[in-house]
mmCIF file of C-alpha atoms in Angstrom:
data_model
loop_
_atom_site.group_PDB
_atom_site.id
_atom_site.type_symbol
_atom_site.label_atom_id
_atom_site.label_comp_id
_atom_site.label_asym_id
_atom_site.label_seq_id
_atom_site.Cartn_x
_atom_site.Cartn_y
_atom_site.Cartn_z
ATOM 1 C CA LYS A 1 0.042 0.012 0.285
ATOM 2 C CA ALA A 2 0.975 3.670 -0.490
ATOM 3 C CA GLY A 3 3.074 5.305 2.321
ATOM 4 C CA VAL A 4 2.856 8.676 3.814
ATOM 5 C CA THR A 5 3.280 11.241 0.914
ATOM 6 C CA GLN A 6 4.499 14.553 1.614
ATOM 7 C CA THR A 7 4.163 17.578 -0.353
ATOM 8 C CA PRO A 8 5.999 19.647 -1.693
ATOM 9 C CA ARG A 9 9.637 17.778 -1.163
ATOM 10 C CA TYR A 10 11.601 21.019 -1.306
ATOM 11 C CA LEU A 11 10.567 24.601 -0.490
ATOM 12 C CA ILE A 12 12.321 28.283 -0.547
ATOM 13 C CA LYS A 13 10.213 30.878 1.054
ATOM 14 C CA THR A 14 11.493 34.511 2.126
ATOM 15 C CA ARG A 15 11.300 35.740 5.423
ATOM 16 C CA GLY A 16 7.681 37.189 6.602
ATOM 17 C CA GLN A 17 6.131 35.005 3.869
ATOM 18 C CA GLN A 18 3.678 32.198 4.839
ATOM 19 C CA VAL A 19 3.722 28.499 3.829
ATOM 20 C CA THR A 20 1.450 25.646 3.705
ATOM 21 C CA LEU A 21 2.849 21.801 3.990
ATOM 22 C CA SER A 22 0.570 18.655 2.796
ATOM 23 C CA CYS A 23 0.579 15.442 3.864
ATOM 24 C CA SER A 24 -1.646 12.361 2.742
ATOM 25 C CA PRO A 25 -1.577 9.481 5.280
ATOM 26 C CA ILE A 26 -1.464 5.794 4.782
ATOM 27 C CA SER A 27 -5.150 4.751 3.774
ATOM 28 C CA GLY A 28 -7.078 3.854 6.648
ATOM 29 C CA HIS A 29 -4.866 6.016 9.379
ATOM 30 C CA ARG A 30 -6.763 8.474 11.112
ATOM 31 C CA SER A 31 -3.675 10.126 13.352
ATOM 32 C CA VAL A 32 -1.472 12.491 11.591
ATOM 33 C CA SER A 33 1.507 13.801 13.223
ATOM 34 C CA TRP A 34 3.651 16.714 12.373
ATOM 35 C CA TYR A 35 7.170 17.040 13.463
ATOM 36 C CA GLN A 36 10.350 19.603 12.876
ATOM 37 C CA GLN A 37 13.669 18.344 12.508
ATOM 38 C CA THR A 38 16.768 20.705 12.649
ATOM 39 C CA PRO A 39 20.439 19.845 13.405
ATOM 40 C CA GLY A 40 20.701 21.491 16.564
ATOM 41 C CA GLN A 41 17.331 20.561 18.242
ATOM 42 C CA GLY A 42 16.635 17.112 16.846
ATOM 43 C CA LEU A 43 12.814 16.092 16.400
ATOM 44 C CA GLN A 44 10.662 18.543 17.999
ATOM 45 C CA PHE A 45 6.863 17.417 17.907
ATOM 46 C CA LEU A 46 4.368 20.011 16.506
ATOM 47 C CA PHE A 47 0.886 18.360 16.689
ATOM 48 C CA GLU A 48 -1.344 15.364 16.495
ATOM 49 C CA TYR A 49 -4.557 15.343 14.577
ATOM 50 C CA PHE A 50 -6.712 12.490 14.983
ATOM 51 C CA SER A 51 -10.191 12.412 13.166
ATOM 52 C CA GLU A 52 -9.960 16.270 12.175
ATOM 53 C CA THR A 53 -9.238 17.019 15.910
ATOM 54 C CA GLN A 54 -6.104 18.139 17.277
ATOM 55 C CA ARG A 55 -5.245 15.664 20.023
ATOM 56 C CA ASN A 56 -1.832 16.789 21.273
ATOM 57 C CA LYS A 57 0.277 20.045 20.855
ATOM 58 C CA GLY A 58 3.858 20.624 21.258
ATOM 59 C CA ASN A 59 5.481 23.673 22.229
ATOM 60 C CA PHE A 60 5.572 25.982 19.351
ATOM 61 C CA PRO A 61 4.398 29.599 18.534
ATOM 62 C CA GLY A 62 0.811 30.126 17.396
ATOM 63 C CA ARG A 63 2.244 30.775 14.190
ATOM 64 C CA PHE A 64 2.465 27.142 13.566
ATOM 65 C CA SER A 65 -0.829 25.732 12.819
ATOM 66 C CA GLY A 66 -2.356 22.664 10.994
ATOM 67 C CA ARG A 67 -5.763 20.863 10.318
ATOM 68 C CA GLN A 68 -6.930 17.608 9.233
ATOM 69 C CA PHE A 69 -9.649 16.921 6.420
ATOM 70 C CA SER A 70 -12.402 14.273 6.809
ATOM 71 C CA ASN A 71 -10.134 12.038 4.531
ATOM 72 C CA SER A 72 -7.411 12.175 7.216
ATOM 73 C CA ARG A 73 -5.065 14.212 4.797
ATOM 74 C CA SER A 74 -3.410 16.979 6.551
ATOM 75 C CA GLU A 75 -1.752 20.325 5.903
ATOM 76 C CA MET A 76 0.310 22.485 8.308
ATOM 77 C CA ASN A 77 0.779 26.323 8.096
ATOM 78 C CA VAL A 78 3.543 28.375 9.136
ATOM 79 C CA SER A 79 2.654 32.124 9.008
ATOM 80 C CA THR A 80 5.587 35.030 8.999
ATOM 81 C CA LEU A 81 8.154 32.805 8.592
ATOM 82 C CA GLU A 82 11.628 33.354 10.309
ATOM 83 C CA LEU A 83 15.103 31.963 9.412
ATOM 84 C CA GLY A 84 14.554 29.337 12.495
ATOM 85 C CA ASP A 85 11.893 27.792 10.465
ATOM 86 C CA SER A 86 14.325 26.487 8.224
ATOM 87 C CA ALA A 87 13.790 22.562 8.788
ATOM 88 C CA LEU A 88 12.790 19.275 7.409
ATOM 89 C CA TYR A 89 9.088 18.976 8.618
ATOM 90 C CA LEU A 90 7.892 15.401 9.084
ATOM 91 C CA CYS A 91 4.677 13.951 8.532
ATOM 92 C CA ALA A 92 3.944 10.526 10.252
ATOM 93 C CA SER A 93 0.637 8.483 10.549
ATOM 94 C CA ARG A 94 -0.730 6.052 12.953
ATOM 95 C CA GLY A 95 -3.635 3.473 12.437
ATOM 96 C CA GLN A 96 -5.676 1.843 15.044
ATOM 97 C CA GLY A 97 -4.685 -0.694 17.828
ATOM 98 C CA LEU A 98 -2.912 1.668 20.416
ATOM 99 C CA GLY A 99 -0.155 2.752 18.483
ATOM 100 C CA LYS A 100 1.186 -0.783 18.444
ATOM 101 C CA ASP A 101 2.311 -0.273 14.838
ATOM 102 C CA GLY A 102 4.089 2.886 15.647
ATOM 103 C CA TYR A 103 4.325 5.788 13.440
ATOM 104 C CA THR A 104 4.873 5.702 9.491
ATOM 105 C CA PHE A 105 6.876 8.584 8.190
ATOM 106 C CA GLY A 106 6.610 10.502 5.026
ATOM 107 C CA SER A 107 10.359 11.439 3.251
ATOM 108 C CA GLY A 108 9.527 15.102 4.547
ATOM 109 C CA THR A 109 9.300 18.691 3.325
ATOM 110 C CA ARG A 110 12.641 20.538 3.397
ATOM 111 C CA LEU A 111 11.931 24.423 4.093
ATOM 112 C CA THR A 112 14.745 26.948 3.732
ATOM 113 C CA VAL A 113 13.797 30.483 4.801
ATOM 114 C CA VAL A 114 15.970 33.178 3.189
ATOM 115 C CA ALA H 1 5.623 13.509 30.678
ATOM 116 C CA GLN H 2 8.066 10.824 29.376
ATOM 117 C CA SER H 3 11.521 12.029 28.653
ATOM 118 C CA VAL H 4 13.934 9.723 26.495
ATOM 119 C CA THR H 5 17.482 10.073 26.690
ATOM 120 C CA GLN H 6 20.184 8.934 23.929
ATOM 121 C CA LEU H 7 23.428 9.497 25.794
ATOM 122 C CA ASP H 8 25.702 9.289 22.956
ATOM 123 C CA SER H 9 25.021 11.842 20.029
ATOM 124 C CA GLN H 10 27.541 10.427 17.723
ATOM 125 C CA VAL H 11 29.206 6.512 17.593
ATOM 126 C CA PRO H 12 31.825 5.803 15.446
ATOM 127 C CA VAL H 13 32.691 2.064 14.845
ATOM 128 C CA PHE H 14 34.774 0.240 12.478
ATOM 129 C CA GLU H 15 33.147 -2.027 9.806
ATOM 130 C CA GLU H 16 32.231 -5.421 11.308
ATOM 131 C CA ALA H 17 32.774 -4.732 14.683
ATOM 132 C CA PRO H 18 29.788 -4.620 17.206
ATOM 133 C CA VAL H 19 27.750 -1.662 18.185
ATOM 134 C CA GLU H 20 25.412 -0.498 20.996
ATOM 135 C CA LEU H 21 23.364 2.551 20.681
ATOM 136 C CA ARG H 22 21.810 3.315 24.203
ATOM 137 C CA CYS H 23 18.743 4.413 25.090
ATOM 138 C CA ASN H 24 16.924 5.370 28.732
ATOM 139 C CA TYR H 25 13.574 6.677 29.285
ATOM 140 C CA SER H 26 11.786 8.110 32.410
ATOM 141 C CA SER H 27 9.181 5.348 33.315
ATOM 142 C CA SER H 28 8.659 2.074 32.500
ATOM 143 C CA VAL H 29 5.083 1.993 33.120
ATOM 144 C CA SER H 30 2.457 1.307 30.343
ATOM 145 C CA VAL H 31 4.804 2.087 27.457
ATOM 146 C CA TYR H 32 5.589 0.728 24.160
ATOM 147 C CA LEU H 33 9.459 1.272 22.851
ATOM 148 C CA PHE H 34 10.788 2.061 19.380
ATOM 149 C CA TRP H 35 13.786 2.175 17.404
ATOM 150 C CA TYR H 36 13.729 4.111 14.226
ATOM 151 C CA VAL H 37 16.571 4.831 11.382
ATOM 152 C CA GLN H 38 16.936 7.729 9.457
ATOM 153 C CA TYR H 39 18.955 7.783 6.252
ATOM 154 C CA PRO H 40 20.147 11.222 4.812
ATOM 155 C CA ASN H 41 17.245 13.392 3.330
ATOM 156 C CA GLN H 42 14.495 10.565 4.108
ATOM 157 C CA GLY H 43 11.982 10.073 6.715
ATOM 158 C CA LEU H 44 12.157 7.814 9.901
ATOM 159 C CA GLN H 45 11.928 4.098 9.180
ATOM 160 C CA LEU H 46 10.977 1.699 11.891
ATOM 161 C CA LEU H 47 13.561 -0.723 13.048
ATOM 162 C CA LEU H 48 11.966 -2.958 15.876
ATOM 163 C CA LYS H 49 9.437 -2.342 18.639
ATOM 164 C CA TYR H 50 8.771 -3.737 22.302
ATOM 165 C CA LEU H 51 5.319 -4.224 22.886
ATOM 166 C CA SER H 52 5.123 -6.617 25.764
ATOM 167 C CA GLY H 53 6.327 -10.266 26.213
ATOM 168 C CA SER H 54 10.007 -11.414 25.523
ATOM 169 C CA THR H 55 12.524 -8.480 26.525
ATOM 170 C CA LEU H 56 14.681 -9.484 23.412
ATOM 171 C CA VAL H 57 13.245 -8.241 20.195
ATOM 172 C CA LYS H 58 14.820 -8.346 17.028
ATOM 173 C CA GLY H 59 14.213 -6.049 14.363
ATOM 174 C CA ILE H 60 15.167 -5.695 10.503
ATOM 175 C CA ASN H 61 18.908 -5.363 9.372
ATOM 176 C CA GLY H 62 20.140 -7.747 11.906
ATOM 177 C CA PHE H 63 19.435 -4.981 14.732
ATOM 178 C CA GLU H 64 17.912 -6.182 18.170
ATOM 179 C CA ALA H 65 17.468 -4.479 21.403
ATOM 180 C CA GLU H 66 16.584 -5.498 24.764
ATOM 181 C CA PHE H 67 13.707 -3.996 27.304
ATOM 182 C CA ASN H 68 15.083 -3.358 30.787
ATOM 183 C CA LYS H 69 12.364 -2.398 32.975
ATOM 184 C CA SER H 70 14.299 -1.960 36.244
ATOM 185 C CA GLN H 71 17.134 0.226 34.371
ATOM 186 C CA THR H 72 14.157 1.833 32.345
ATOM 187 C CA SER H 73 16.589 0.941 29.179
ATOM 188 C CA PHE H 74 16.128 -0.094 25.639
ATOM 189 C CA HIS H 75 19.597 -0.224 24.213
ATOM 190 C CA LEU H 76 20.125 -1.101 20.343
ATOM 191 C CA ARG H 77 22.831 -3.686 19.510
ATOM 192 C CA LYS H 78 24.158 -5.163 16.215
ATOM 193 C CA PRO H 79 26.741 -8.018 16.396
ATOM 194 C CA SER H 80 28.736 -6.922 13.252
ATOM 195 C CA VAL H 81 27.949 -3.453 11.449
ATOM 196 C CA HIS H 82 27.956 -2.595 7.557
ATOM 197 C CA ILE H 83 28.809 0.651 5.772
ATOM 198 C CA SER H 84 25.250 0.691 4.840
ATOM 199 C CA ASP H 85 24.098 0.814 8.523
ATOM 200 C CA THR H 86 25.582 4.650 8.777
ATOM 201 C CA ALA H 87 22.340 6.555 9.460
ATOM 202 C CA GLU H 88 20.900 8.552 12.471
ATOM 203 C CA TYR H 89 19.069 6.110 15.321
ATOM 204 C CA PHE H 90 16.135 7.382 17.241
ATOM 205 C CA CYS H 91 14.643 5.856 20.397
ATOM 206 C CA ALA H 92 11.093 6.313 20.966
ATOM 207 C CA VAL H 93 8.625 5.925 23.833
ATOM 208 C CA SER H 94 4.776 5.424 23.229
ATOM 209 C CA ASP H 95 3.226 6.256 26.897
ATOM 210 C CA LEU H 96 0.001 4.586 27.077
ATOM 211 C CA ARG H 97 -0.816 6.828 29.696
ATOM 212 C CA ARG H 98 -1.167 9.790 27.733
ATOM 213 C CA THR H 99 -3.870 10.955 25.288
ATOM 214 C CA GLY H 100 -3.576 9.098 22.040
ATOM 215 C CA ASN H 101 -0.651 7.337 23.389
ATOM 216 C CA GLN H 102 1.729 10.032 22.674
ATOM 217 C CA PHE H 103 4.977 9.518 21.373
ATOM 218 C CA TYR H 104 8.502 10.943 22.490
ATOM 219 C CA PHE H 105 11.696 10.499 20.444
ATOM 220 C CA GLY H 106 14.998 10.824 21.854
ATOM 221 C CA THR H 107 17.491 13.255 20.213
ATOM 222 C CA GLY H 108 19.232 10.557 17.978
ATOM 223 C CA THR H 109 22.161 9.271 17.618
ATOM 224 C CA SER H 110 24.475 9.438 14.578
ATOM 225 C CA LEU H 111 25.878 6.098 13.810
ATOM 226 C CA THR H 112 29.182 6.446 11.296
ATOM 227 C CA VAL H 113 30.641 2.951 10.331
ATOM 228 C CA ILE H 114 34.259 3.312 9.324
ATOM 229 C CA PRO H 115 35.513 1.147 6.457
#
């Protein structure tokens, strides 16, 4: 079956702009989580959505937001971009079964803010 | 909340030598444990997991890990590494007491296999 698909793979934006990243989870997975990965900070949890509702949230400013659609696809938005937002953004989905299968990750979107 | 500690940020090892990547977490109560591997410019891939039962679990690519409840550790081992094992390795804990069995990741260990 198809894996987790993230689009676009690469993105270059200017400081102050906003950006929207997209994630299509594995078919049947209702939980989608987003992570920011940088060399200095490692994997930082942004938020998790389950059945269109935000279930958990990390410690990021309000400029970072997300949503999930009825087909479980998710988008993440970052407004007023800062240089420090340059990172690899990873999306991951989980199925039912109390998380026993762990996450399946997409290949990520590499965002560069200039 | 759980905390996951990977004590070694970088581990260099010669090809065909054994390796152990260490992972400690804060509480063994109601957890699932995972190891993931990340190759350059890719997402994370599941290596192995511990849910319950036998404390020694085997994963892909010849890796194994042992769950130690009393020491709250879940160290990853491989008896003989290959060049292709060069990658970033992440330990993760799913806390079943948290909403949605929330995941917590360690900061990662960069394994470099030296020819």
